[in-house]
């Protein structure tokens, strides 16, 4: 879409204002709104100024001025605002040099796509994330100096089977039994369908929606695969739509990987394929019908998985889900059907066009631009260096004898470990100037100072249960 076409679209849709959005470093959408008259064709070159020092992990106060350049191809009408609003996603540039900003996650993703093309391996990388989430009725939390708690509630929660609900009608999914009964056990069918239809109206192709395994409203809505940057844009729309549809019905959505104890966590199994000149690079005659390039790509993911987790599982809460022995995809192995392996080769279709890798370790707390870019860079590194992934692991990992299990490496056990792995293993990300040392250093610094250390310093509520009487 050209700037002129965007202006025509705004006129046809009756837009009164323009919302320009961008992704901050940790992974939340930010926005500013301007009157429609402020949007001209020149705005798509000149940009809109803002204070970069107020954005987490970005500019210092003495160099705060930045420009937000709207991308005409991203134009959509917002489905929630009271007044008709045109939405544009923007790219960040320096107002003096006009260079793209090294810490802009969307720019990093654009560079990853460009680097793939420059290698000759392929011209398009498709991503299909399965972002799970929870729908809750109530969430309260506090983290003070002398008091800390959280309290979650859901009409679907099995813990409410004995609550007086005037009347309590039962039909609450038991722990780990939410996949996937029909209503009345499934209380959120209509809500998820509304989410699906809003996404479709925005031009986001959806494949299905369903209840997930956990009690208390765990759910999944799957988007059809798209190129890297397009999918990262869509993932932001996805989170925005789900949260706002839930809120207007008195519910709340979270993408926290592990909000409930002793039930399934929330993952984001990510399907990845590379194509070149309209042909699937990952289809072939090797194991499970994939190509040698696909196997090398798997080798790259497995080799760099611990460093990848700093971007694909970037919260301290992520590692409440990634715990060995609890069916989490922590095992650094691959298989055609084994869902406890970090990488799976889906076998739903024999078509060469369906051949892809499914990286099962990530979760939806991630910044999609950074996570998808890091995954692609690991795959490229595997192909370039012909990294052998070893033999597939088609056995039930949880039935392996200790001596065999000891040979299977695991994903990091904490955000600390993942960040340390990234610090030690980042050269593959720096190729083609996709990730810069400046961006990686700031990511490490931000995560340690703002997330790792604050969690370490605070007493945990369960510690009082364990130790108060010592």
CSV table of C-alpha atoms in Angstrom, one decimal:
chain,number,residue,atom,x,y,z
A,1,UNK,CA,0.0,0.0,0.0
A,2,UNK,CA,1.3,3.5,-0.8
A,3,UNK,CA,0.9,6.5,1.4
A,4,UNK,CA,-1.6,7.9,-1.0
A,5,UNK,CA,-3.6,4.7,-0.8
A,6,UNK,CA,-3.5,4.9,3.0
A,7,UNK,CA,-4.9,8.4,3.0
A,8,UNK,CA,-7.7,7.3,0.6
A,9,UNK,CA,-8.4,4.3,2.9
A,10,UNK,CA,-8.7,6.7,5.9
A,11,UNK,CA,-11.2,8.8,4.0
A,12,UNK,CA,-13.2,5.8,2.9
A,13,UNK,CA,-13.4,4.4,6.4
A,14,UNK,CA,-14.3,7.7,8.0
A,15,UNK,CA,-11.2,7.8,10.2
A,16,UNK,CA,-11.0,10.8,12.5
A,17,UNK,CA,-7.6,10.1,14.1
A,18,UNK,CA,-4.5,8.1,13.4
A,19,UNK,CA,-2.9,5.8,16.0
A,20,UNK,CA,0.8,5.1,15.3
A,21,UNK,CA,2.3,2.1,17.2
A,22,UNK,CA,5.7,0.6,17.8
A,23,UNK,CA,7.2,-2.2,19.9
A,24,UNK,CA,9.3,-1.3,22.9
A,25,UNK,CA,12.4,-3.4,23.8
A,26,UNK,CA,10.8,-5.8,26.3
A,27,UNK,CA,7.8,-6.5,24.1
A,28,UNK,CA,4.8,-4.2,24.7
A,29,UNK,CA,3.1,-2.1,22.1
A,30,UNK,CA,3.3,1.6,22.5
A,31,UNK,CA,1.3,4.3,20.7
A,32,UNK,CA,0.5,7.9,20.0
A,33,UNK,CA,-2.6,9.4,18.4
A,34,UNK,CA,-2.7,12.4,16.1
A,35,UNK,CA,-5.6,14.1,14.2
A,36,UNK,CA,-6.2,12.8,10.7
A,37,UNK,CA,-5.1,16.1,9.3
A,38,UNK,CA,-1.6,15.6,10.7
A,39,UNK,CA,-1.1,12.5,8.4
A,40,UNK,CA,0.1,13.5,5.0
A,41,UNK,CA,2.2,11.7,2.4
A,42,UNK,CA,5.3,13.5,3.7
A,43,UNK,CA,4.6,12.0,7.2
A,44,UNK,CA,5.7,8.6,5.8
A,45,UNK,CA,9.2,10.1,5.2
A,46,UNK,CA,9.5,12.8,7.8
A,47,UNK,CA,8.0,10.8,10.7
A,48,UNK,CA,6.6,11.9,14.1
A,49,UNK,CA,8.9,12.9,16.9
A,50,UNK,CA,8.8,11.4,20.4
A,51,UNK,CA,10.9,11.0,23.6
A,52,UNK,CA,13.0,7.9,23.3
A,53,UNK,CA,14.3,8.2,26.9
A,54,UNK,CA,10.9,7.3,28.3
A,55,UNK,CA,10.8,3.9,26.5
A,56,UNK,CA,12.2,1.0,28.5
A,57,UNK,CA,15.7,0.0,27.4
A,58,UNK,CA,16.1,2.8,24.8
A,59,UNK,CA,17.8,6.2,24.8
A,60,UNK,CA,19.5,8.2,27.6
A,61,UNK,CA,18.0,11.5,28.6
A,62,UNK,CA,20.6,13.6,26.7
A,63,UNK,CA,19.9,11.9,23.4
A,64,UNK,CA,16.2,11.3,23.7
A,65,UNK,CA,14.7,12.7,20.4
A,66,UNK,CA,13.6,10.0,18.0
A,67,UNK,CA,11.4,9.7,15.0
A,68,UNK,CA,8.6,7.2,14.4
A,69,UNK,CA,8.1,6.5,10.6
A,70,UNK,CA,4.7,5.0,9.7
A,71,UNK,CA,4.8,1.9,7.4
A,72,UNK,CA,2.0,2.3,4.9
A,73,UNK,CA,1.7,-1.4,4.4
A,74,UNK,CA,0.5,-1.9,7.9
A,75,UNK,CA,-2.6,0.2,7.7
A,76,UNK,CA,-5.7,-1.2,9.5
A,77,UNK,CA,-8.8,0.2,11.2
A,78,UNK,CA,-8.9,-0.2,15.0
A,79,UNK,CA,-11.8,-2.5,16.1
A,80,UNK,CA,-12.1,-1.1,19.6
A,81,UNK,CA,-11.8,2.7,19.8
A,82,UNK,CA,-15.0,4.7,20.1
A,83,UNK,CA,-14.0,7.0,17.2
A,84,UNK,CA,-12.9,5.6,13.8
A,85,UNK,CA,-9.2,5.2,14.1
A,86,UNK,CA,-6.6,4.3,11.5
A,87,UNK,CA,-3.7,2.3,12.9
A,88,UNK,CA,-0.2,2.3,11.4
A,89,UNK,CA,2.9,0.4,12.7
A,90,UNK,CA,6.0,2.5,12.6
A,91,UNK,CA,9.8,2.1,12.4
A,92,UNK,CA,12.2,4.0,14.6
A,93,UNK,CA,15.0,6.2,13.2
A,94,UNK,CA,17.5,8.7,14.5
A,95,UNK,CA,16.4,12.3,13.7
A,96,UNK,CA,19.9,13.5,12.9
A,97,UNK,CA,21.5,10.6,11.0
A,98,UNK,CA,18.1,9.2,9.7
A,99,UNK,CA,19.6,5.7,10.4
A,100,UNK,CA,17.3,2.9,11.6
A,101,UNK,CA,17.5,2.4,15.4
A,102,UNK,CA,19.6,-0.6,16.5
A,103,UNK,CA,17.3,-1.4,19.4
A,104,UNK,CA,14.1,-1.2,17.4
A,105,UNK,CA,12.8,-4.8,17.5
A,106,UNK,CA,11.0,-4.4,14.1
A,107,UNK,CA,14.2,-3.2,12.4
A,108,UNK,CA,16.1,-6.2,13.8
A,109,UNK,CA,13.4,-8.5,12.2
A,110,UNK,CA,13.6,-6.6,8.9
A,111,UNK,CA,17.4,-7.2,8.9
A,112,UNK,CA,16.9,-10.9,9.6
A,113,UNK,CA,14.7,-11.2,6.5
A,114,UNK,CA,17.3,-9.3,4.4
A,115,UNK,CA,20.1,-11.5,5.8
A,116,UNK,CA,18.3,-14.7,4.8
A,117,UNK,CA,18.1,-13.4,1.2
A,118,UNK,CA,21.7,-12.4,1.2
A,119,UNK,CA,22.8,-15.9,2.1
A,120,UNK,CA,21.1,-17.5,-0.9
A,121,UNK,CA,19.6,-20.1,1.4
A,122,UNK,CA,16.1,-18.8,0.7
A,123,UNK,CA,14.1,-15.7,0.1
A,124,UNK,CA,11.2,-16.1,2.6
A,125,UNK,CA,11.0,-17.4,6.2
A,126,UNK,CA,7.5,-18.4,7.3
A,127,UNK,CA,6.5,-18.4,10.9
A,128,UNK,CA,3.4,-19.9,12.5
A,129,UNK,CA,3.3,-19.4,16.3
A,130,UNK,CA,0.7,-21.2,18.4
A,131,UNK,CA,0.4,-18.6,21.2
A,132,UNK,CA,-1.5,-20.1,24.1
A,133,UNK,CA,-3.1,-17.9,26.8
A,134,UNK,CA,-5.4,-17.9,29.8
A,135,UNK,CA,-8.8,-16.2,30.2
A,136,UNK,CA,-9.4,-15.3,33.8
A,137,UNK,CA,-12.3,-13.6,35.6
A,138,UNK,CA,-10.2,-11.8,38.3
A,139,UNK,CA,-6.6,-11.2,39.0
A,140,UNK,CA,-5.2,-9.4,42.0
A,141,UNK,CA,-1.5,-9.0,42.9
A,142,UNK,CA,0.8,-7.0,45.1
A,143,UNK,CA,4.6,-6.9,45.6
A,144,UNK,CA,5.5,-4.6,48.5
A,145,UNK,CA,8.3,-4.5,51.1
A,146,UNK,CA,6.3,-6.4,53.8
A,147,UNK,CA,3.6,-8.1,51.8
A,148,UNK,CA,3.3,-10.0,48.5
A,149,UNK,CA,0.5,-12.1,47.0
A,150,UNK,CA,-1.4,-13.0,43.9
A,151,UNK,CA,-4.9,-14.3,43.6
A,152,UNK,CA,-6.5,-15.7,40.4
A,153,UNK,CA,-10.1,-16.6,39.9
A,154,UNK,CA,-12.1,-18.2,37.1
A,155,UNK,CA,-15.6,-19.5,36.8
A,156,UNK,CA,-13.9,-22.5,35.0
A,157,UNK,CA,-11.4,-23.1,37.8
A,158,UNK,CA,-11.8,-26.6,39.3
A,159,UNK,CA,-11.0,-25.1,42.7
A,160,UNK,CA,-14.4,-23.4,42.5
A,161,UNK,CA,-16.3,-26.7,42.3
A,162,UNK,CA,-17.5,-26.2,45.8
A,163,UNK,CA,-18.2,-22.5,45.7
A,164,UNK,CA,-21.7,-21.1,46.2
A,165,UNK,CA,-22.4,-19.5,42.8
A,166,UNK,CA,-26.1,-19.2,43.4
A,167,UNK,CA,-26.3,-21.9,42.0
A,168,UNK,CA,-23.0,-23.6,41.1
A,169,UNK,CA,-23.8,-25.5,37.9
A,170,UNK,CA,-20.6,-27.5,37.9
A,171,UNK,CA,-18.9,-28.4,34.6
A,172,UNK,CA,-15.4,-27.1,35.5
A,173,UNK,CA,-12.4,-28.7,33.7
A,174,UNK,CA,-10.3,-30.8,36.0
A,175,UNK,CA,-6.6,-30.1,36.2
A,176,UNK,CA,-4.9,-31.1,32.9
A,177,UNK,CA,-8.3,-32.1,31.4
A,178,UNK,CA,-9.3,-29.0,29.4
A,179,UNK,CA,-8.3,-30.4,26.0
A,180,UNK,CA,-11.0,-30.1,24.6
A,181,UNK,CA,-14.5,-30.8,25.8
A,182,UNK,CA,-17.6,-29.0,24.3
A,183,UNK,CA,-19.8,-26.6,26.3
A,184,UNK,CA,-21.0,-26.4,29.0
A,185,UNK,CA,-17.6,-27.6,30.3
A,186,UNK,CA,-16.0,-25.1,27.9
A,187,UNK,CA,-17.2,-21.8,29.1
A,188,UNK,CA,-15.4,-19.6,26.6
A,189,UNK,CA,-16.4,-20.9,23.1
A,190,UNK,CA,-18.3,-17.7,22.2
A,191,UNK,CA,-15.6,-15.4,23.5
A,192,UNK,CA,-12.8,-17.2,21.6
A,193,UNK,CA,-15.0,-17.1,18.4
A,194,UNK,CA,-15.4,-13.4,18.8
A,195,UNK,CA,-11.7,-13.0,19.1
A,196,UNK,CA,-11.2,-15.2,16.0
A,197,UNK,CA,-13.8,-13.1,14.0
A,198,UNK,CA,-12.2,-9.8,15.0
A,199,UNK,CA,-8.8,-11.1,13.9
A,200,UNK,CA,-10.2,-12.2,10.6
A,201,UNK,CA,-11.9,-8.8,10.1
A,202,UNK,CA,-8.4,-7.3,10.5
A,203,UNK,CA,-7.1,-9.5,7.7
A,204,UNK,CA,-5.4,-11.9,10.0
A,205,UNK,CA,-5.9,-15.5,8.8
A,206,UNK,CA,-6.9,-17.8,11.6
A,207,UNK,CA,-6.8,-21.6,11.3
A,208,UNK,CA,-8.7,-22.7,14.5
A,209,UNK,CA,-9.5,-21.9,18.1
A,210,UNK,CA,-10.0,-24.3,21.0
A,211,UNK,CA,-9.7,-24.8,24.7
A,212,UNK,CA,-6.3,-25.9,25.9
A,213,UNK,CA,-5.3,-28.5,28.5
A,214,UNK,CA,-5.4,-26.5,31.8
A,215,UNK,CA,-8.4,-25.7,33.9
A,216,UNK,CA,-9.5,-22.0,34.3
A,217,UNK,CA,-9.8,-21.0,30.7
A,218,UNK,CA,-6.5,-21.9,29.0
A,219,UNK,CA,-7.0,-21.4,25.3
A,220,UNK,CA,-5.3,-21.4,21.9
A,221,UNK,CA,-6.0,-19.5,18.7
A,222,UNK,CA,-3.8,-20.4,15.7
A,223,UNK,CA,-2.8,-17.9,13.0
A,224,UNK,CA,-1.9,-19.1,9.5
A,225,UNK,CA,1.8,-18.9,8.8
A,226,UNK,CA,3.2,-15.6,7.4
A,227,UNK,CA,6.6,-14.1,6.6
A,228,UNK,CA,8.7,-13.1,9.6
A,229,UNK,CA,8.0,-9.4,9.9
A,230,UNK,CA,4.3,-9.8,8.9
A,231,UNK,CA,3.8,-12.4,11.6
A,232,UNK,CA,5.6,-10.4,14.2
A,233,UNK,CA,3.2,-7.5,13.4
A,234,UNK,CA,0.3,-9.9,13.6
A,235,UNK,CA,1.4,-11.3,16.9
A,236,UNK,CA,1.1,-7.8,18.4
A,237,UNK,CA,-2.4,-7.4,16.9
A,238,UNK,CA,-3.2,-10.9,18.2
A,239,UNK,CA,-2.4,-10.0,21.8
A,240,UNK,CA,-4.1,-6.6,21.5
A,241,UNK,CA,-7.3,-8.1,20.1
A,242,UNK,CA,-7.5,-11.0,22.7
A,243,UNK,CA,-7.0,-8.7,25.6
A,244,UNK,CA,-9.5,-6.1,24.5
A,245,UNK,CA,-12.2,-8.6,23.5
A,246,UNK,CA,-11.8,-10.2,26.9
A,247,UNK,CA,-11.9,-6.9,28.7
A,248,UNK,CA,-15.2,-5.8,27.1
A,249,UNK,CA,-16.8,-8.9,28.4
A,250,UNK,CA,-15.5,-8.6,31.9
A,251,UNK,CA,-12.6,-11.0,31.5
A,252,UNK,CA,-8.8,-10.7,31.4
A,253,UNK,CA,-6.2,-12.4,29.2
A,254,UNK,CA,-2.7,-13.2,30.2
A,255,UNK,CA,0.2,-14.6,28.1
A,256,UNK,CA,2.3,-15.4,31.3
A,257,UNK,CA,3.8,-18.8,30.7
A,258,UNK,CA,3.0,-20.2,34.2
A,259,UNK,CA,0.2,-18.3,36.1
A,260,UNK,CA,-1.2,-21.5,37.8
A,261,UNK,CA,0.6,-23.9,40.0
A,262,UNK,CA,0.3,-27.6,39.3
A,263,UNK,CA,-1.3,-27.3,35.9
A,264,UNK,CA,-0.2,-26.9,32.3
A,265,UNK,CA,1.8,-23.8,31.4
A,266,UNK,CA,1.4,-21.6,28.3
A,267,UNK,CA,3.7,-22.2,25.4
A,268,UNK,CA,4.1,-20.8,21.9
A,269,UNK,CA,5.1,-23.7,19.7
A,270,UNK,CA,6.5,-22.0,16.6
A,271,UNK,CA,6.4,-23.6,13.1
A,272,UNK,CA,9.2,-22.4,10.8
A,273,UNK,CA,9.9,-23.0,7.1
A,274,UNK,CA,12.2,-21.5,4.5
A,275,UNK,CA,11.2,-21.1,0.9
A,276,UNK,CA,13.2,-20.2,-2.2
A,277,UNK,CA,11.7,-19.1,-5.5
A,278,UNK,CA,8.4,-20.6,-4.5
A,279,UNK,CA,9.8,-24.0,-3.4
A,280,UNK,CA,10.0,-25.4,0.2
A,281,UNK,CA,13.7,-25.6,1.2
A,282,UNK,CA,12.8,-28.0,4.1
A,283,UNK,CA,11.2,-30.7,2.0
A,284,UNK,CA,13.3,-33.7,1.0
A,285,UNK,CA,14.1,-37.4,1.4
A,286,UNK,CA,15.8,-37.5,4.8
A,287,UNK,CA,14.2,-38.4,8.2
A,288,UNK,CA,10.5,-37.6,8.4
A,289,UNK,CA,10.5,-36.3,4.8
A,290,UNK,CA,12.7,-33.3,5.4
A,291,UNK,CA,15.8,-32.1,3.5
A,292,UNK,CA,19.4,-32.0,4.7
A,293,UNK,CA,19.1,-28.2,5.0
A,294,UNK,CA,16.2,-28.8,7.5
A,295,UNK,CA,18.3,-31.2,9.5
A,296,UNK,CA,21.1,-28.7,9.6
A,297,UNK,CA,18.6,-26.0,10.6
A,298,UNK,CA,17.5,-28.2,13.5
A,299,UNK,CA,21.2,-28.6,14.4
A,300,UNK,CA,21.5,-24.8,14.6
A,301,UNK,CA,18.4,-24.5,16.9
A,302,UNK,CA,19.7,-27.3,19.2
A,303,UNK,CA,23.2,-25.9,19.4
A,304,UNK,CA,22.1,-22.4,20.2
A,305,UNK,CA,18.9,-23.2,22.1
A,306,UNK,CA,20.2,-22.1,25.4
A,307,UNK,CA,21.1,-18.6,24.0
A,308,UNK,CA,17.8,-18.5,22.1
A,309,UNK,CA,15.9,-18.9,25.3
A,310,UNK,CA,17.0,-15.4,26.4
A,311,UNK,CA,14.7,-14.2,23.6
A,312,UNK,CA,12.2,-17.0,23.2
A,313,UNK,CA,11.6,-17.5,27.0
A,314,UNK,CA,12.6,-14.1,28.3
A,315,UNK,CA,10.9,-13.9,31.7
A,316,UNK,CA,11.7,-15.4,35.1
A,317,UNK,CA,8.2,-17.0,35.0
A,318,UNK,CA,9.1,-18.8,31.7
A,319,UNK,CA,11.2,-21.2,33.7
A,320,UNK,CA,8.3,-22.2,36.0
A,321,UNK,CA,7.1,-23.9,32.7
A,322,UNK,CA,10.4,-25.2,31.5
A,323,UNK,CA,11.0,-27.7,34.2
A,324,UNK,CA,12.5,-31.1,33.4
A,325,UNK,CA,10.3,-34.1,34.0
A,326,UNK,CA,6.9,-32.3,33.6
A,327,UNK,CA,6.2,-32.8,29.9
A,328,UNK,CA,7.8,-29.5,29.0
A,329,UNK,CA,9.8,-29.3,25.8
A,330,UNK,CA,13.2,-28.8,27.6
A,331,UNK,CA,15.0,-31.7,26.0
A,332,UNK,CA,17.5,-30.6,23.3
A,333,UNK,CA,16.5,-33.3,20.8
A,334,UNK,CA,14.3,-33.6,17.8
A,335,UNK,CA,11.7,-36.1,16.7
A,336,UNK,CA,8.9,-36.5,14.2
A,337,UNK,CA,6.2,-37.0,16.8
A,338,UNK,CA,7.7,-36.7,20.3
A,339,UNK,CA,6.2,-33.6,21.9
A,340,UNK,CA,8.7,-33.5,24.8
A,341,UNK,CA,11.5,-32.8,22.3
A,342,UNK,CA,12.6,-29.2,21.8
A,343,UNK,CA,12.1,-29.6,18.0
A,344,UNK,CA,9.4,-31.6,16.3
A,345,UNK,CA,8.7,-32.3,12.7
A,346,UNK,CA,4.9,-32.3,12.3
A,347,UNK,CA,3.5,-35.2,10.4
A,348,UNK,CA,0.0,-34.0,9.8
A,349,UNK,CA,0.4,-33.8,6.0
A,350,UNK,CA,2.6,-35.7,3.5
A,351,UNK,CA,2.8,-32.6,1.2
A,352,UNK,CA,6.3,-31.2,0.6
A,353,UNK,CA,4.8,-27.7,1.1
A,354,UNK,CA,3.8,-28.7,4.7
A,355,UNK,CA,7.4,-29.6,5.7
A,356,UNK,CA,8.5,-27.4,8.5
A,357,UNK,CA,10.2,-27.4,11.9
A,358,UNK,CA,8.2,-26.9,15.1
A,359,UNK,CA,10.3,-25.3,17.8
A,360,UNK,CA,8.3,-26.1,21.0
A,361,UNK,CA,10.4,-24.4,23.7
A,362,UNK,CA,9.3,-20.7,23.2
A,363,UNK,CA,6.5,-19.1,25.1
A,364,UNK,CA,4.2,-16.1,24.3
A,365,UNK,CA,5.8,-13.7,26.8
A,366,UNK,CA,8.5,-13.1,24.1
A,367,UNK,CA,9.0,-10.1,21.9
A,368,UNK,CA,8.0,-11.7,18.5
A,369,UNK,CA,10.3,-9.6,16.4
A,370,UNK,CA,13.4,-10.6,18.5
A,371,UNK,CA,12.4,-14.2,19.1
A,372,UNK,CA,11.6,-15.0,15.4
A,373,UNK,CA,14.7,-13.2,14.3
A,374,UNK,CA,16.9,-15.2,16.7
A,375,UNK,CA,15.3,-18.5,15.6
A,376,UNK,CA,16.0,-17.7,12.0
A,377,UNK,CA,19.6,-16.8,12.7
A,378,UNK,CA,20.1,-20.1,14.5
A,379,UNK,CA,18.7,-22.0,11.6
A,380,UNK,CA,20.8,-20.1,9.1
A,381,UNK,CA,23.9,-20.8,11.2
A,382,UNK,CA,23.1,-24.5,11.3
A,383,UNK,CA,22.7,-24.6,7.5
A,384,UNK,CA,25.9,-22.6,6.8
A,385,UNK,CA,28.0,-24.6,9.2
A,386,UNK,CA,26.3,-28.0,8.4
A,387,UNK,CA,25.6,-28.6,12.1
A,388,UNK,CA,24.6,-32.2,12.6
A,389,UNK,CA,21.6,-32.6,15.0
A,390,UNK,CA,22.5,-36.2,15.7
A,391,UNK,CA,19.9,-39.0,15.7
A,392,UNK,CA,16.2,-38.3,16.3
A,393,UNK,CA,14.8,-39.2,19.7
A,394,UNK,CA,11.6,-41.1,19.0
A,395,UNK,CA,11.4,-42.8,22.4
A,396,UNK,CA,9.3,-41.5,25.3
A,397,UNK,CA,11.9,-39.4,27.0
A,398,UNK,CA,10.2,-39.9,30.4
A,399,UNK,CA,10.7,-43.7,30.1
A,400,UNK,CA,14.4,-43.5,29.3
A,401,UNK,CA,16.8,-45.1,31.8
A,402,UNK,CA,19.0,-42.6,33.7
A,403,UNK,CA,22.1,-43.3,31.7
A,404,UNK,CA,20.4,-42.5,28.4
A,405,UNK,CA,18.6,-39.5,29.7
A,406,UNK,CA,21.9,-38.1,31.0
A,407,UNK,CA,23.0,-37.9,27.3
A,408,UNK,CA,20.1,-35.6,26.4
A,409,UNK,CA,21.0,-31.9,27.1
A,410,UNK,CA,18.3,-29.6,28.5
A,411,UNK,CA,17.2,-26.0,28.0
A,412,UNK,CA,18.2,-23.5,30.6
A,413,UNK,CA,16.6,-23.8,34.1
A,414,UNK,CA,16.3,-20.1,34.7
A,415,UNK,CA,16.4,-16.7,33.0
A,416,UNK,CA,19.9,-16.3,34.7
A,417,UNK,CA,21.2,-19.3,32.8
A,418,UNK,CA,19.6,-18.2,29.5
A,419,UNK,CA,21.1,-14.7,29.7
A,420,UNK,CA,24.6,-16.2,30.6
A,421,UNK,CA,24.2,-18.5,27.5
A,422,UNK,CA,23.4,-15.5,25.3
A,423,UNK,CA,26.4,-13.6,26.7
A,424,UNK,CA,28.6,-16.6,25.8
A,425,UNK,CA,27.0,-17.5,22.5
A,426,UNK,CA,26.0,-14.5,20.4
A,427,UNK,CA,28.2,-14.6,17.3
A,428,UNK,CA,25.5,-16.3,15.2
A,429,UNK,CA,23.2,-13.4,16.0
A,430,UNK,CA,25.7,-10.7,14.9
A,431,UNK,CA,26.0,-12.0,11.3
A,432,UNK,CA,24.8,-9.5,8.8
A,433,UNK,CA,24.5,-6.9,11.6
A,434,UNK,CA,21.1,-8.3,12.3
A,435,UNK,CA,21.5,-8.1,16.1
A,436,UNK,CA,24.1,-5.6,17.2
A,437,UNK,CA,26.2,-5.9,20.3
A,438,UNK,CA,24.6,-2.7,21.5
A,439,UNK,CA,21.1,-4.3,21.3
A,440,UNK,CA,22.3,-7.5,23.0
A,441,UNK,CA,24.1,-5.8,25.7
A,442,UNK,CA,21.1,-3.6,26.5
A,443,UNK,CA,18.9,-6.7,26.5
A,444,UNK,CA,21.2,-8.4,29.0
A,445,UNK,CA,21.5,-5.3,31.2
A,446,UNK,CA,17.7,-4.6,31.2
A,447,UNK,CA,16.7,-8.2,32.0
A,448,UNK,CA,19.2,-8.6,34.9
A,449,UNK,CA,18.6,-5.2,36.5
A,450,UNK,CA,14.8,-5.0,36.0
A,451,UNK,CA,13.7,-8.7,36.3
A,452,UNK,CA,16.3,-11.2,37.5
A,453,UNK,CA,17.6,-9.2,40.4
A,454,UNK,CA,14.3,-7.8,41.7
A,455,UNK,CA,12.8,-11.4,41.8
A,456,UNK,CA,16.0,-12.7,43.5
A,457,UNK,CA,15.8,-10.0,46.2
A,458,UNK,CA,12.2,-10.7,47.2
A,459,UNK,CA,11.0,-13.4,49.6
A,460,UNK,CA,8.7,-15.8,48.0
A,461,UNK,CA,5.3,-16.5,49.6
A,462,UNK,CA,6.0,-20.3,49.6
A,463,UNK,CA,9.2,-19.7,51.6
A,464,UNK,CA,7.0,-18.6,54.6
A,465,UNK,CA,5.1,-21.9,54.3
A,466,UNK,CA,8.4,-23.8,54.3
A,467,UNK,CA,10.6,-21.9,56.7
A,468,UNK,CA,8.7,-19.5,59.0
A,469,UNK,CA,8.8,-21.9,62.0
A,470,UNK,CA,12.6,-22.6,61.7
